[in-house]
mmCIF file of C-alpha atoms in Angstrom:
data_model
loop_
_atom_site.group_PDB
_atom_site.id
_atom_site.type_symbol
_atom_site.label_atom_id
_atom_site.label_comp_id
_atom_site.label_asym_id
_atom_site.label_seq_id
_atom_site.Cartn_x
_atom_site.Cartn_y
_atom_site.Cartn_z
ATOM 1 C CA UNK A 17 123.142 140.440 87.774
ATOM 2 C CA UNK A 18 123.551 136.529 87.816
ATOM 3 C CA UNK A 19 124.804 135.440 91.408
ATOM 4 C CA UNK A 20 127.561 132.932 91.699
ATOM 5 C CA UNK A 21 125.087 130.202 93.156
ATOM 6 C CA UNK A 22 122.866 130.939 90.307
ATOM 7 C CA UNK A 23 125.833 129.873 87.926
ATOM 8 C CA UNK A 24 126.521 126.672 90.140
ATOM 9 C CA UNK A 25 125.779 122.923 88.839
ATOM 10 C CA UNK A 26 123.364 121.094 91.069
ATOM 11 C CA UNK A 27 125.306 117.579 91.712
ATOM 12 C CA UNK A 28 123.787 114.622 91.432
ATOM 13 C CA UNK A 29 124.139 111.035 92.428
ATOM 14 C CA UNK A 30 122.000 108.695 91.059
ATOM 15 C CA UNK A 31 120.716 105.861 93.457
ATOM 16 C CA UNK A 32 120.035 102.739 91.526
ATOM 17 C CA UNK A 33 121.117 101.215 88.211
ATOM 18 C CA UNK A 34 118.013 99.391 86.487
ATOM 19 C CA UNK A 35 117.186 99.906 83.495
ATOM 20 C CA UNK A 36 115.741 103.500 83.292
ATOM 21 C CA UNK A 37 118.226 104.723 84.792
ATOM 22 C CA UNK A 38 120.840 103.721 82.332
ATOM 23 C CA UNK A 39 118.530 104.392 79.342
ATOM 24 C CA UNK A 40 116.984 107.337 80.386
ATOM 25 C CA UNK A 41 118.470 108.838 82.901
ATOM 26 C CA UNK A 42 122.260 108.676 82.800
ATOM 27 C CA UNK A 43 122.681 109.994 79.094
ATOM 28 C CA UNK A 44 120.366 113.322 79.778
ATOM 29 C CA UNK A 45 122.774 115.139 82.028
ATOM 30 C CA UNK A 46 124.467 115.950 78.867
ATOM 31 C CA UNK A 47 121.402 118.160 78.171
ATOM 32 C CA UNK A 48 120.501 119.771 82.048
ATOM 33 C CA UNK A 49 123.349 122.421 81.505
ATOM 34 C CA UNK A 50 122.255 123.103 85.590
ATOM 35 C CA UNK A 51 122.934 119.633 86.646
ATOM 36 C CA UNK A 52 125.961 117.486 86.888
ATOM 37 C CA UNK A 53 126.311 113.577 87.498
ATOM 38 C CA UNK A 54 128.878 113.200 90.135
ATOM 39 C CA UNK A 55 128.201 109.683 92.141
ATOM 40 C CA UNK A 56 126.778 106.645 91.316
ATOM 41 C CA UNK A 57 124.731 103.884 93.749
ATOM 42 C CA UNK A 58 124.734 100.344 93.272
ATOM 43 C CA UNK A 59 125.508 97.170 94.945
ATOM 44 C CA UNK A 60 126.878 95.649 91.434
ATOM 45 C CA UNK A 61 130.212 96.256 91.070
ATOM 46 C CA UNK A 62 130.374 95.787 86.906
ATOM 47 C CA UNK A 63 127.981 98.917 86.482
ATOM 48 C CA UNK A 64 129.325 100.914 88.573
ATOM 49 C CA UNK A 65 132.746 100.094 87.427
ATOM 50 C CA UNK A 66 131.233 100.436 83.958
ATOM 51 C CA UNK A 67 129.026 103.506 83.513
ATOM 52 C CA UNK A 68 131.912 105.747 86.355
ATOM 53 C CA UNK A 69 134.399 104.885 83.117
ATOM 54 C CA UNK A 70 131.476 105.671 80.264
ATOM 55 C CA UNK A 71 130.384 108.896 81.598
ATOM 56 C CA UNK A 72 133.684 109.905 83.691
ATOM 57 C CA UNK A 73 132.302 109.620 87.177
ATOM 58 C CA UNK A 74 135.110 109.682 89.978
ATOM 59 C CA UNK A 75 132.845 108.010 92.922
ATOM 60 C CA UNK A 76 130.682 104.873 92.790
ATOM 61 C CA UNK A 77 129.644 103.663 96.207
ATOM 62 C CA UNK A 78 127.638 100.257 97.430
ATOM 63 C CA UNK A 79 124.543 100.740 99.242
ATOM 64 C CA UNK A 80 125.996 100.092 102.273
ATOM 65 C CA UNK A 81 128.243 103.138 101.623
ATOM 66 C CA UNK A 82 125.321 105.306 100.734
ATOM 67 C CA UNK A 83 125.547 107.386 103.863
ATOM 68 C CA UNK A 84 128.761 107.883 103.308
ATOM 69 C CA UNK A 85 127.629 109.374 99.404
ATOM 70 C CA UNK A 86 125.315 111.315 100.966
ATOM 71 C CA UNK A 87 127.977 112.618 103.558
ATOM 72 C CA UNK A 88 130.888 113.172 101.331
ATOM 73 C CA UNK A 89 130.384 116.868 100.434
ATOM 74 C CA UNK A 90 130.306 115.950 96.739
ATOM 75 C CA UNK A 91 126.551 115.850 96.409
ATOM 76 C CA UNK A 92 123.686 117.932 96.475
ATOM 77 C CA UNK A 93 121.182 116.222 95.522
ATOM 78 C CA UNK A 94 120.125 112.471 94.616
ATOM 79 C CA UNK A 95 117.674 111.091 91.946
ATOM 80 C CA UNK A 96 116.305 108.053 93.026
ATOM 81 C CA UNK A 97 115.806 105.171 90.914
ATOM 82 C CA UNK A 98 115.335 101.952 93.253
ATOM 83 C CA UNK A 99 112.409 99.876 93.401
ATOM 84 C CA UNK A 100 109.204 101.389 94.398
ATOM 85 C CA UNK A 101 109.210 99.571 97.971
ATOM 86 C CA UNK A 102 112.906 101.243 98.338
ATOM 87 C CA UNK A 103 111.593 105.085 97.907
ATOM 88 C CA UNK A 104 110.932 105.925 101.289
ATOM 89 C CA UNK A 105 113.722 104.600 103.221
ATOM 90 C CA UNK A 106 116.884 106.380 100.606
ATOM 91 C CA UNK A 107 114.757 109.474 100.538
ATOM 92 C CA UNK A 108 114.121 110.324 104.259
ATOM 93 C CA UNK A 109 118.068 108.840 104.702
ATOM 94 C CA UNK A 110 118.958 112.240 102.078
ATOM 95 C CA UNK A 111 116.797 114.261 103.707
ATOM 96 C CA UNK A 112 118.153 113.694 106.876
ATOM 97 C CA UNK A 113 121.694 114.657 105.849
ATOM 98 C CA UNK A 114 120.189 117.710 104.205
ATOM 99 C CA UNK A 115 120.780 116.488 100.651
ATOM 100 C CA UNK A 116 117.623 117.206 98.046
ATOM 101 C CA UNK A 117 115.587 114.428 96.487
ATOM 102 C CA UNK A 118 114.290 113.938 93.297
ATOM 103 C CA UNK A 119 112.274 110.414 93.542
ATOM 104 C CA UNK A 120 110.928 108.516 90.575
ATOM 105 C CA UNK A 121 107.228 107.652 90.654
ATOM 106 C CA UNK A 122 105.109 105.896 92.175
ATOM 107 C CA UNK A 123 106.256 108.163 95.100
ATOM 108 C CA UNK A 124 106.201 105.164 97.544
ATOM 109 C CA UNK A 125 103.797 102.133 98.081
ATOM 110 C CA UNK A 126 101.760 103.555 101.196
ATOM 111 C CA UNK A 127 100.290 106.628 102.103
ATOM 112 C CA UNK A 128 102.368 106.626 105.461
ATOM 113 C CA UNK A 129 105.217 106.292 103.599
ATOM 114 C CA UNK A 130 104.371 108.895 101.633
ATOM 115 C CA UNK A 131 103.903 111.130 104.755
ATOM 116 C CA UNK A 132 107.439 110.480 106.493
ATOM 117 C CA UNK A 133 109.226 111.320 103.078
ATOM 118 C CA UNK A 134 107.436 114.609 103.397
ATOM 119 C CA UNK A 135 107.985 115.237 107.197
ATOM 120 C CA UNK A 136 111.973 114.646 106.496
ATOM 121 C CA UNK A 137 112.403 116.831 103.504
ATOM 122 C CA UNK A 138 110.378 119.631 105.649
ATOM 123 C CA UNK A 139 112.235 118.946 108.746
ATOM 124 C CA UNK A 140 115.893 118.969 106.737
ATOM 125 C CA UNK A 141 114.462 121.896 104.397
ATOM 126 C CA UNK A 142 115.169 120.297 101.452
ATOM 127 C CA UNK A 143 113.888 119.904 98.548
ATOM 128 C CA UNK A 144 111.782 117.137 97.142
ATOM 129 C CA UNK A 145 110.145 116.503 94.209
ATOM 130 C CA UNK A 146 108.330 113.335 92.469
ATOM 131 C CA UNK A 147 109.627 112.313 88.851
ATOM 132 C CA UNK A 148 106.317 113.567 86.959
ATOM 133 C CA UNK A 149 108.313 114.334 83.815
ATOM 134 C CA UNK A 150 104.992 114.366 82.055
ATOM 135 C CA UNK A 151 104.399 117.973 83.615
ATOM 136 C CA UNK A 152 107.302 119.565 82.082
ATOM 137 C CA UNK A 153 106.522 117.761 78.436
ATOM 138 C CA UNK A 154 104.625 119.948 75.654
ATOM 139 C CA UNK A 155 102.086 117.755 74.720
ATOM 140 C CA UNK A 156 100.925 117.152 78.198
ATOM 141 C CA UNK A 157 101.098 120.484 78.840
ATOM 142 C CA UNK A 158 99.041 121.880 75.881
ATOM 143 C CA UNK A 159 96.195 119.281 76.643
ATOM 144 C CA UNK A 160 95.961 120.826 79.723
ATOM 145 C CA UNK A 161 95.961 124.623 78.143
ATOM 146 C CA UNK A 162 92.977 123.103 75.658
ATOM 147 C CA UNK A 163 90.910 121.442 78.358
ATOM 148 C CA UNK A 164 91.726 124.641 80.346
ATOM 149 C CA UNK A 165 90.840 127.178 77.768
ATOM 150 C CA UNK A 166 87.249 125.204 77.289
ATOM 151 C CA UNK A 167 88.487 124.931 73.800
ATOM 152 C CA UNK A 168 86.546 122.000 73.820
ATOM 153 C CA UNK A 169 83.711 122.949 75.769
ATOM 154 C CA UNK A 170 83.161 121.621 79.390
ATOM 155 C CA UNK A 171 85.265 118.530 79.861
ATOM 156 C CA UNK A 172 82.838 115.872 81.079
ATOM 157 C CA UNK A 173 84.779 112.540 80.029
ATOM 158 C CA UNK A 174 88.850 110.897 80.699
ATOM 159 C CA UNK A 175 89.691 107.692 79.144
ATOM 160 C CA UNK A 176 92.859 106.076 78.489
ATOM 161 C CA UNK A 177 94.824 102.945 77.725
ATOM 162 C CA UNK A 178 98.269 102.130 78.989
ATOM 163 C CA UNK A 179 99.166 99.082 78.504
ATOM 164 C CA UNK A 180 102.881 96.781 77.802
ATOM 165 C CA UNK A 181 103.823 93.149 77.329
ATOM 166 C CA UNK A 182 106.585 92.745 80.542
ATOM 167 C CA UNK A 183 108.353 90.011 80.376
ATOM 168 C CA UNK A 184 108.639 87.153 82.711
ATOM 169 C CA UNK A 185 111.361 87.925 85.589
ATOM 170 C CA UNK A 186 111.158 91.855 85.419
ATOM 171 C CA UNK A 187 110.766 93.372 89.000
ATOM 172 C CA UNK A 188 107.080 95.161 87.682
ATOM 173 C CA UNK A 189 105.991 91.868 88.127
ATOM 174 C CA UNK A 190 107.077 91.551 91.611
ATOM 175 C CA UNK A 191 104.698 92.126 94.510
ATOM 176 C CA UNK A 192 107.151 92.597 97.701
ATOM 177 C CA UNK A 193 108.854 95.189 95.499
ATOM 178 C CA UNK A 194 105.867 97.567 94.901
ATOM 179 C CA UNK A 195 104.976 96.159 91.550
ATOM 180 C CA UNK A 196 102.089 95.887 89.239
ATOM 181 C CA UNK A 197 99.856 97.509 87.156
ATOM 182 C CA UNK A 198 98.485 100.318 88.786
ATOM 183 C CA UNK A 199 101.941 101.525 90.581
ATOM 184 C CA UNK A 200 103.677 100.914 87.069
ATOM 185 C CA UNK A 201 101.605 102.377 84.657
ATOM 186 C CA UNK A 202 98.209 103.299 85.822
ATOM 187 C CA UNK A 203 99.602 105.982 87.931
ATOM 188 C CA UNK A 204 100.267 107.919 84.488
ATOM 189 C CA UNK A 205 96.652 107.637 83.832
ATOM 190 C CA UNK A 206 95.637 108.583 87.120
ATOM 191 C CA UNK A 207 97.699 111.598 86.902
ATOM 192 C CA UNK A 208 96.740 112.642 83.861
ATOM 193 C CA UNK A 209 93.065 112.746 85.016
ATOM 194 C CA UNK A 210 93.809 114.915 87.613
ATOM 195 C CA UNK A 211 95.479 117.344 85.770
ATOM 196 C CA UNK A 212 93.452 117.738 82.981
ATOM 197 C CA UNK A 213 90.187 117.845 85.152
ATOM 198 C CA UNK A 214 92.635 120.083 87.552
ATOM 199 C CA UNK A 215 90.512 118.242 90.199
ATOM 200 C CA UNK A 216 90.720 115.319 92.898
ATOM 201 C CA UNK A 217 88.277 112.325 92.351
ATOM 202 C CA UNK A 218 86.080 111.749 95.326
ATOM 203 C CA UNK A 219 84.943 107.936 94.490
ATOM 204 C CA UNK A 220 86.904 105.035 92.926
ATOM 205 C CA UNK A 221 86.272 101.519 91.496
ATOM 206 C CA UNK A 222 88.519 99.054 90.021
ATOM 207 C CA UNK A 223 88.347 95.198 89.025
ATOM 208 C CA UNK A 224 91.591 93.417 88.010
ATOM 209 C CA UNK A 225 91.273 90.443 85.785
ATOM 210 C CA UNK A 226 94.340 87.479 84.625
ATOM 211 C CA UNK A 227 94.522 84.907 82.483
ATOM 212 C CA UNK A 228 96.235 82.589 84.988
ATOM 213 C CA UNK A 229 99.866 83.197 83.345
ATOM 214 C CA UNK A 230 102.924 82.134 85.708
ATOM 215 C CA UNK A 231 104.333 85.778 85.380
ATOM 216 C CA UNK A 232 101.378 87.308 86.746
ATOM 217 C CA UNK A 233 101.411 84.811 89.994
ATOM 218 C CA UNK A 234 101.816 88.066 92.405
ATOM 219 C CA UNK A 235 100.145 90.893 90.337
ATOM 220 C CA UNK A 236 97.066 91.008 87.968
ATOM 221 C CA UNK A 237 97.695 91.465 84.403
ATOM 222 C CA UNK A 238 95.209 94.083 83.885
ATOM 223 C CA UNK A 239 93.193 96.603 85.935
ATOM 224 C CA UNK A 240 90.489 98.549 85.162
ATOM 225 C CA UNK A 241 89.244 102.103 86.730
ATOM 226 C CA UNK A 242 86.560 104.012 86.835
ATOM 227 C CA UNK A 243 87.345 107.693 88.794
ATOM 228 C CA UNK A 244 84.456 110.188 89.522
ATOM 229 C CA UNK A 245 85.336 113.508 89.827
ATOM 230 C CA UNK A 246 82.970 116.841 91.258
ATOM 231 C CA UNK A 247 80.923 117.949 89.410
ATOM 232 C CA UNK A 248 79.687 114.701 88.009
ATOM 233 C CA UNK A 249 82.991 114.133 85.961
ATOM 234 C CA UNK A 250 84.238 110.405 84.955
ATOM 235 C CA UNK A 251 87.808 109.159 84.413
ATOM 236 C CA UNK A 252 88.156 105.564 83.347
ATOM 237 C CA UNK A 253 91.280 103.442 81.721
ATOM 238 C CA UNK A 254 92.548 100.207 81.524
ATOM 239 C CA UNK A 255 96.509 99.470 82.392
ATOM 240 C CA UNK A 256 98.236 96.090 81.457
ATOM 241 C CA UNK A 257 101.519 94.054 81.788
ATOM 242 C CA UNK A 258 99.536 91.367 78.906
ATOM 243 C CA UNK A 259 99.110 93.790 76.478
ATOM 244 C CA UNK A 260 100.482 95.380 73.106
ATOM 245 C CA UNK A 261 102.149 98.747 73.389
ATOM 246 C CA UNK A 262 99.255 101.260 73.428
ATOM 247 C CA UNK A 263 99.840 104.695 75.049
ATOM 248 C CA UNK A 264 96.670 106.991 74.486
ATOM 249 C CA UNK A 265 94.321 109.041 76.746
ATOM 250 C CA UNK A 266 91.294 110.979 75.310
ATOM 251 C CA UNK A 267 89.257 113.676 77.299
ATOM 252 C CA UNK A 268 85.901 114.574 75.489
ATOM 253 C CA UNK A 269 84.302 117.774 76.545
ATOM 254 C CA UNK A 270 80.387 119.078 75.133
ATOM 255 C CA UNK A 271 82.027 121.153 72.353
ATOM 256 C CA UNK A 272 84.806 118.510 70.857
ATOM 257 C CA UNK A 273 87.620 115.576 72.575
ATOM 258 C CA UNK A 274 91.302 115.655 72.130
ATOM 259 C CA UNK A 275 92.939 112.739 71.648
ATOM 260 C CA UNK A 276 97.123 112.063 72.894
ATOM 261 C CA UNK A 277 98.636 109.138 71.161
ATOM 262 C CA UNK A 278 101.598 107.941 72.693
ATOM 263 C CA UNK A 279 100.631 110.101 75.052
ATOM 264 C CA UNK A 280 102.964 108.606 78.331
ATOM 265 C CA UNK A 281 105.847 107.735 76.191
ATOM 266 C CA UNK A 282 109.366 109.201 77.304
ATOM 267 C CA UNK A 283 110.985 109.164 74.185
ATOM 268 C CA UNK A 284 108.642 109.596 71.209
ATOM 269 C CA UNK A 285 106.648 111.703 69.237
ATOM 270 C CA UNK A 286 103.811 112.591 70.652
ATOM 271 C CA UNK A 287 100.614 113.152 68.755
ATOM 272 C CA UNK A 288 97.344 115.211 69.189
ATOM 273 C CA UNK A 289 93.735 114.832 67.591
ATOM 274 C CA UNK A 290 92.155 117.987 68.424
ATOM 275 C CA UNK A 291 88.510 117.988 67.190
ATOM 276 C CA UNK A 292 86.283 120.844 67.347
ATOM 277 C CA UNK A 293 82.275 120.978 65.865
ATOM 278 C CA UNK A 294 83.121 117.550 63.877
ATOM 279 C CA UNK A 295 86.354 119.220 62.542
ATOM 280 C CA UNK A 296 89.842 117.316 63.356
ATOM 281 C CA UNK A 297 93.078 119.030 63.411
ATOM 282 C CA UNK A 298 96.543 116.911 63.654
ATOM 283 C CA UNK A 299 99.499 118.559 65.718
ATOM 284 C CA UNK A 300 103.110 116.285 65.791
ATOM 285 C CA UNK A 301 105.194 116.924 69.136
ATOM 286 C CA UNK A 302 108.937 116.276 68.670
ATOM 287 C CA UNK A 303 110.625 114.270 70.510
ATOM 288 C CA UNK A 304 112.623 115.557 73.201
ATOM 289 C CA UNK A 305 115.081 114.682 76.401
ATOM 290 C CA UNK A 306 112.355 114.623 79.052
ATOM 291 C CA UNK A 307 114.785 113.529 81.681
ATOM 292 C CA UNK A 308 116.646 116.273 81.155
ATOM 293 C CA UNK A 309 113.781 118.942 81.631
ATOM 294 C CA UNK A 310 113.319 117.197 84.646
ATOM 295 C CA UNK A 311 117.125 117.417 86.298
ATOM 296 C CA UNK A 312 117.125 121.010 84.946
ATOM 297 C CA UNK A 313 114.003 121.662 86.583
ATOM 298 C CA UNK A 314 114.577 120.452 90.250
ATOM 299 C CA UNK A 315 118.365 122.211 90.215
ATOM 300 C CA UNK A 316 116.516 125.340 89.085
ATOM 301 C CA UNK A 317 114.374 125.027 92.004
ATOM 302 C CA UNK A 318 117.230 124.190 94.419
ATOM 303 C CA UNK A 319 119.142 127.463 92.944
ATOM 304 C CA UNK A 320 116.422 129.408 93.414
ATOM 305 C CA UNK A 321 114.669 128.097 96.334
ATOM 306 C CA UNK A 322 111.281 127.614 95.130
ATOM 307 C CA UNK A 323 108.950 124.820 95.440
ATOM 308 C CA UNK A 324 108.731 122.121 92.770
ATOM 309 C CA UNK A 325 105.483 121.554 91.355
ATOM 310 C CA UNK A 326 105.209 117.832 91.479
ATOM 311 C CA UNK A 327 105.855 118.081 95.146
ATOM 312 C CA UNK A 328 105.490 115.186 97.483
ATOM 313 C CA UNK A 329 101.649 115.504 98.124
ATOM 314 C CA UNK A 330 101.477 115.397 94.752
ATOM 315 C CA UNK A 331 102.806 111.332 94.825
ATOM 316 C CA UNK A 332 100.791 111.055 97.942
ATOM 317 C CA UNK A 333 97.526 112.119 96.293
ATOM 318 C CA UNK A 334 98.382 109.206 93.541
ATOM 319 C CA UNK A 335 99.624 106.618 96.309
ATOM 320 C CA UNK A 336 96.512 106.636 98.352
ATOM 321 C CA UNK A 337 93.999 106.851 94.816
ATOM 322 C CA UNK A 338 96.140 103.236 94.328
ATOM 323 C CA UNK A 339 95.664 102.183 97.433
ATOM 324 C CA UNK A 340 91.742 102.807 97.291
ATOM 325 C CA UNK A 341 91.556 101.099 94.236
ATOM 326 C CA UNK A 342 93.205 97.821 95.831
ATOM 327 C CA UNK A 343 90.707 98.263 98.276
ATOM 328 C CA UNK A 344 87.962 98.749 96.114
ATOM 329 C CA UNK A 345 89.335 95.386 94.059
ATOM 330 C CA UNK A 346 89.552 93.308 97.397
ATOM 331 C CA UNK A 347 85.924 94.514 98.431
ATOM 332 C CA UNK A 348 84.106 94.658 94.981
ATOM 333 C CA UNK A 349 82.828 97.700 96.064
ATOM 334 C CA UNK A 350 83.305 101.337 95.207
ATOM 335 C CA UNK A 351 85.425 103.120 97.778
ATOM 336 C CA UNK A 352 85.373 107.040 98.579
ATOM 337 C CA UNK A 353 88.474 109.194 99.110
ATOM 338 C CA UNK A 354 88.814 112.323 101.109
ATOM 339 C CA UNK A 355 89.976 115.031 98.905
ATOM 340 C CA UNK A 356 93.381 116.825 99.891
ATOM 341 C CA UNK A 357 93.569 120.509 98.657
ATOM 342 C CA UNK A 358 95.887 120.667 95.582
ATOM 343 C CA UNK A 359 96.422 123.978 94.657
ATOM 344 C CA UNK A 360 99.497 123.576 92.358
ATOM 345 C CA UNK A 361 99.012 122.157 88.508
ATOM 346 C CA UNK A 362 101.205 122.051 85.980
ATOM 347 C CA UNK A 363 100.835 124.918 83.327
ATOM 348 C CA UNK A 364 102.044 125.150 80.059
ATOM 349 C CA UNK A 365 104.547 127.709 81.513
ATOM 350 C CA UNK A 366 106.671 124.597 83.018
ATOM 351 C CA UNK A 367 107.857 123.059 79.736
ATOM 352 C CA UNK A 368 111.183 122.316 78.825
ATOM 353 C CA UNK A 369 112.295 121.103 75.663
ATOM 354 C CA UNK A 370 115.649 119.436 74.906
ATOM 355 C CA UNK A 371 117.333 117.451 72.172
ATOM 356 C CA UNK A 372 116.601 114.075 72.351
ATOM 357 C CA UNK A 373 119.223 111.675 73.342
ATOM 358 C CA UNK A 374 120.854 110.578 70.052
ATOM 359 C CA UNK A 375 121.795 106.787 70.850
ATOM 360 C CA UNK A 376 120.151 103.915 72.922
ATOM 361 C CA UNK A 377 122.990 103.529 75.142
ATOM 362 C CA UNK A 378 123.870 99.239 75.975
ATOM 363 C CA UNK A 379 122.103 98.238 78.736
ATOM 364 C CA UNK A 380 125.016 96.424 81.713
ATOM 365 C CA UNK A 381 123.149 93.910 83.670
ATOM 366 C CA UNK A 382 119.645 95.259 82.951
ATOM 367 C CA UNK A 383 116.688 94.794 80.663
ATOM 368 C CA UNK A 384 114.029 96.729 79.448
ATOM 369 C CA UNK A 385 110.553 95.690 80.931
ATOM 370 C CA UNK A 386 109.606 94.617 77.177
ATOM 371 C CA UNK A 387 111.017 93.691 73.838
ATOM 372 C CA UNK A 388 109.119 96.528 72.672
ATOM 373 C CA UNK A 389 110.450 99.136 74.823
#
């Protein structure tokens, strides 16, 4: 028998108005049939005043009101959407007034950071969990079951390229904020490593390269990685902000390689190459509301009081593999990391599938990072 708490709506404010949040985010709520948007967060007063009217939201509060959000008895959890240098401070604020926290990625811009998000959500017993949306999306999630199933033979090799044209102005670009490459985009490919090895790399080396542009004044246009995992396993890629759109990873085992096109994308079809003994097979993923899979999968986990998977030492583990690359692009030299037990993955038992959202909604006092996005 279904309890009455297992029938209840998880409500959610949503802290920060940038773009993702109004393109992804805000529309998908429609689709989490456990979640409901009750309160938006924003110090500008048009899109609050705007987006409370276009999805029917009674209470819009500054950020100087946001403990009085968080205090209101109208929320029960908040999905955080502020600039990366803004994570820690409005998560261990929720935590402290025992609300739950779902927190976009990168999880926060140091490892200490990192560390007092996860001491206040275990103080406060909440809940928190790091947006890896990617672990609740199909295609992800059956390149894992491949690579896991040795389908492919031993995997030996990761490689990937992320990369984006962002356009002069956008906050990516911004150091003080927690920008550049490898928070923005070369976290995906970092993640994806681990989870498709379903292993922590031990050694890192990086070397970041620019062309001198004004935009890329306080972050390098491009980085690239090399990751070595146990067992003499290698993860490289290459993320850029002075790029054209390319979104692929490949992992190439001693049997066959699987190649993901568009493989970080969050609204897209996603595509896999799947070749076995020289033969290729092509498999189309549908695109589908990953936001949505997300907000329905941190409510169920509120409702029923289990642990998220993407859990904070999940965005630690990423956070200080950054940091080690900065290092190792300061030093020139190849830096080692102490491995933290991981015992969770994501399995192909997490995935939830939703429509897609049907219309780009207008963007109020926002842009996308790129023309192409």
């Amino acid at each position: 028998m279904t309890s009455t708490i297992d029938q209840r709506k998880i409500r959610y404010a949503v802290v920060g108005l940038g773009w993702f949040a109004q393109e992804a985010a805000l529309p998908s709520f429609v689709h989490a049939e456990n979640s409901e948007l009750v309160a938006l967060v924003s110090d500008d007063a048009t899109k609050s005043e705007e987006l409370s009217k276009k999805y029917g939201i009674k209470h819009t509060y500054s950020y100087e009101q946001y403990e009085d959000c968080l205090t209101s008895g109208e929320v029960d959890a908040v999905y955080i959407a502020l600039p990366n240098h803004l994570h820690c401070e409005y998560t261990v604020r929720a935590a402290n007034q025992a609300i739950h926290v779902l927190c976009e990625k990168p999880m926060a811009t140091t490892e200490e950071e990192c560390e007092a998000m996860i001491k206040a959500a275990n103080d406060n017993n909440v809940k928190l969990m790091i947006a890896y949306r990617l672990h609740l999306e199909e295609a992800n999630l059956q390149a894992v079951e491949i690579v896991r199933s040795k389908q492919i033979g031993e995997s030996r090799i990761f490689n990937s390229v992320f990369t984006q044209q962002v356009e002069e102005g956008n906050i990516r670009l911004r150091d003080v904020t927690g920008g550049g490459t490898l928070y923005d985009t070369g976290i995906y490919c970092i993640n994806a490593a681990r989870y498709l090895f379903q292993d922590e790399p031990i050694e890192v080396f990086a070397v970041a390269a620019s062309k001198g542009e004004e935009r890329f004044s306080e972050v390098q246009e491009m980085t690239s990685v090399i990751l070595r995992f146990p067992n003499e396993r290698l993860a490289t890629f290459t993320c850029s902000f002075g790029g054209a759109s390319v979104s692929t990873y490949q992992i190439v085992g001693t049997q066959g390689d699987l190649r993901v096109e568009s493989a970080y994308a969050w609204q897209a079809e996603l595509k896999h190459y799947l070749t076995i003994n020289g033969e290729t097979k092509e498999r189309i993923f549908e695109d589908h509301d990953q936001l949505a899979a997300e907000f329905i999968y941190f409510s169920d986990c509120i409702l029923q009081d289990k642990n998220p998977e993407p859990s904070g030492t999940e965005g630690l583990i990423d956070v200080s593999i950054i940091q080690a690359l900065y290092k190792s692009i300061e030093t020139r030299q190849p830096v080692q990391i102490e491995t933290r037990d991981r015992h969770q993955r994501p399995t192909s038992a997490q995935t939830i599938q939703r429509p897609p959202v049907e219309e780009t909604p207008d963007l109020i006092h926002a842009a996308a990072p790129s023309k192409e996005s």
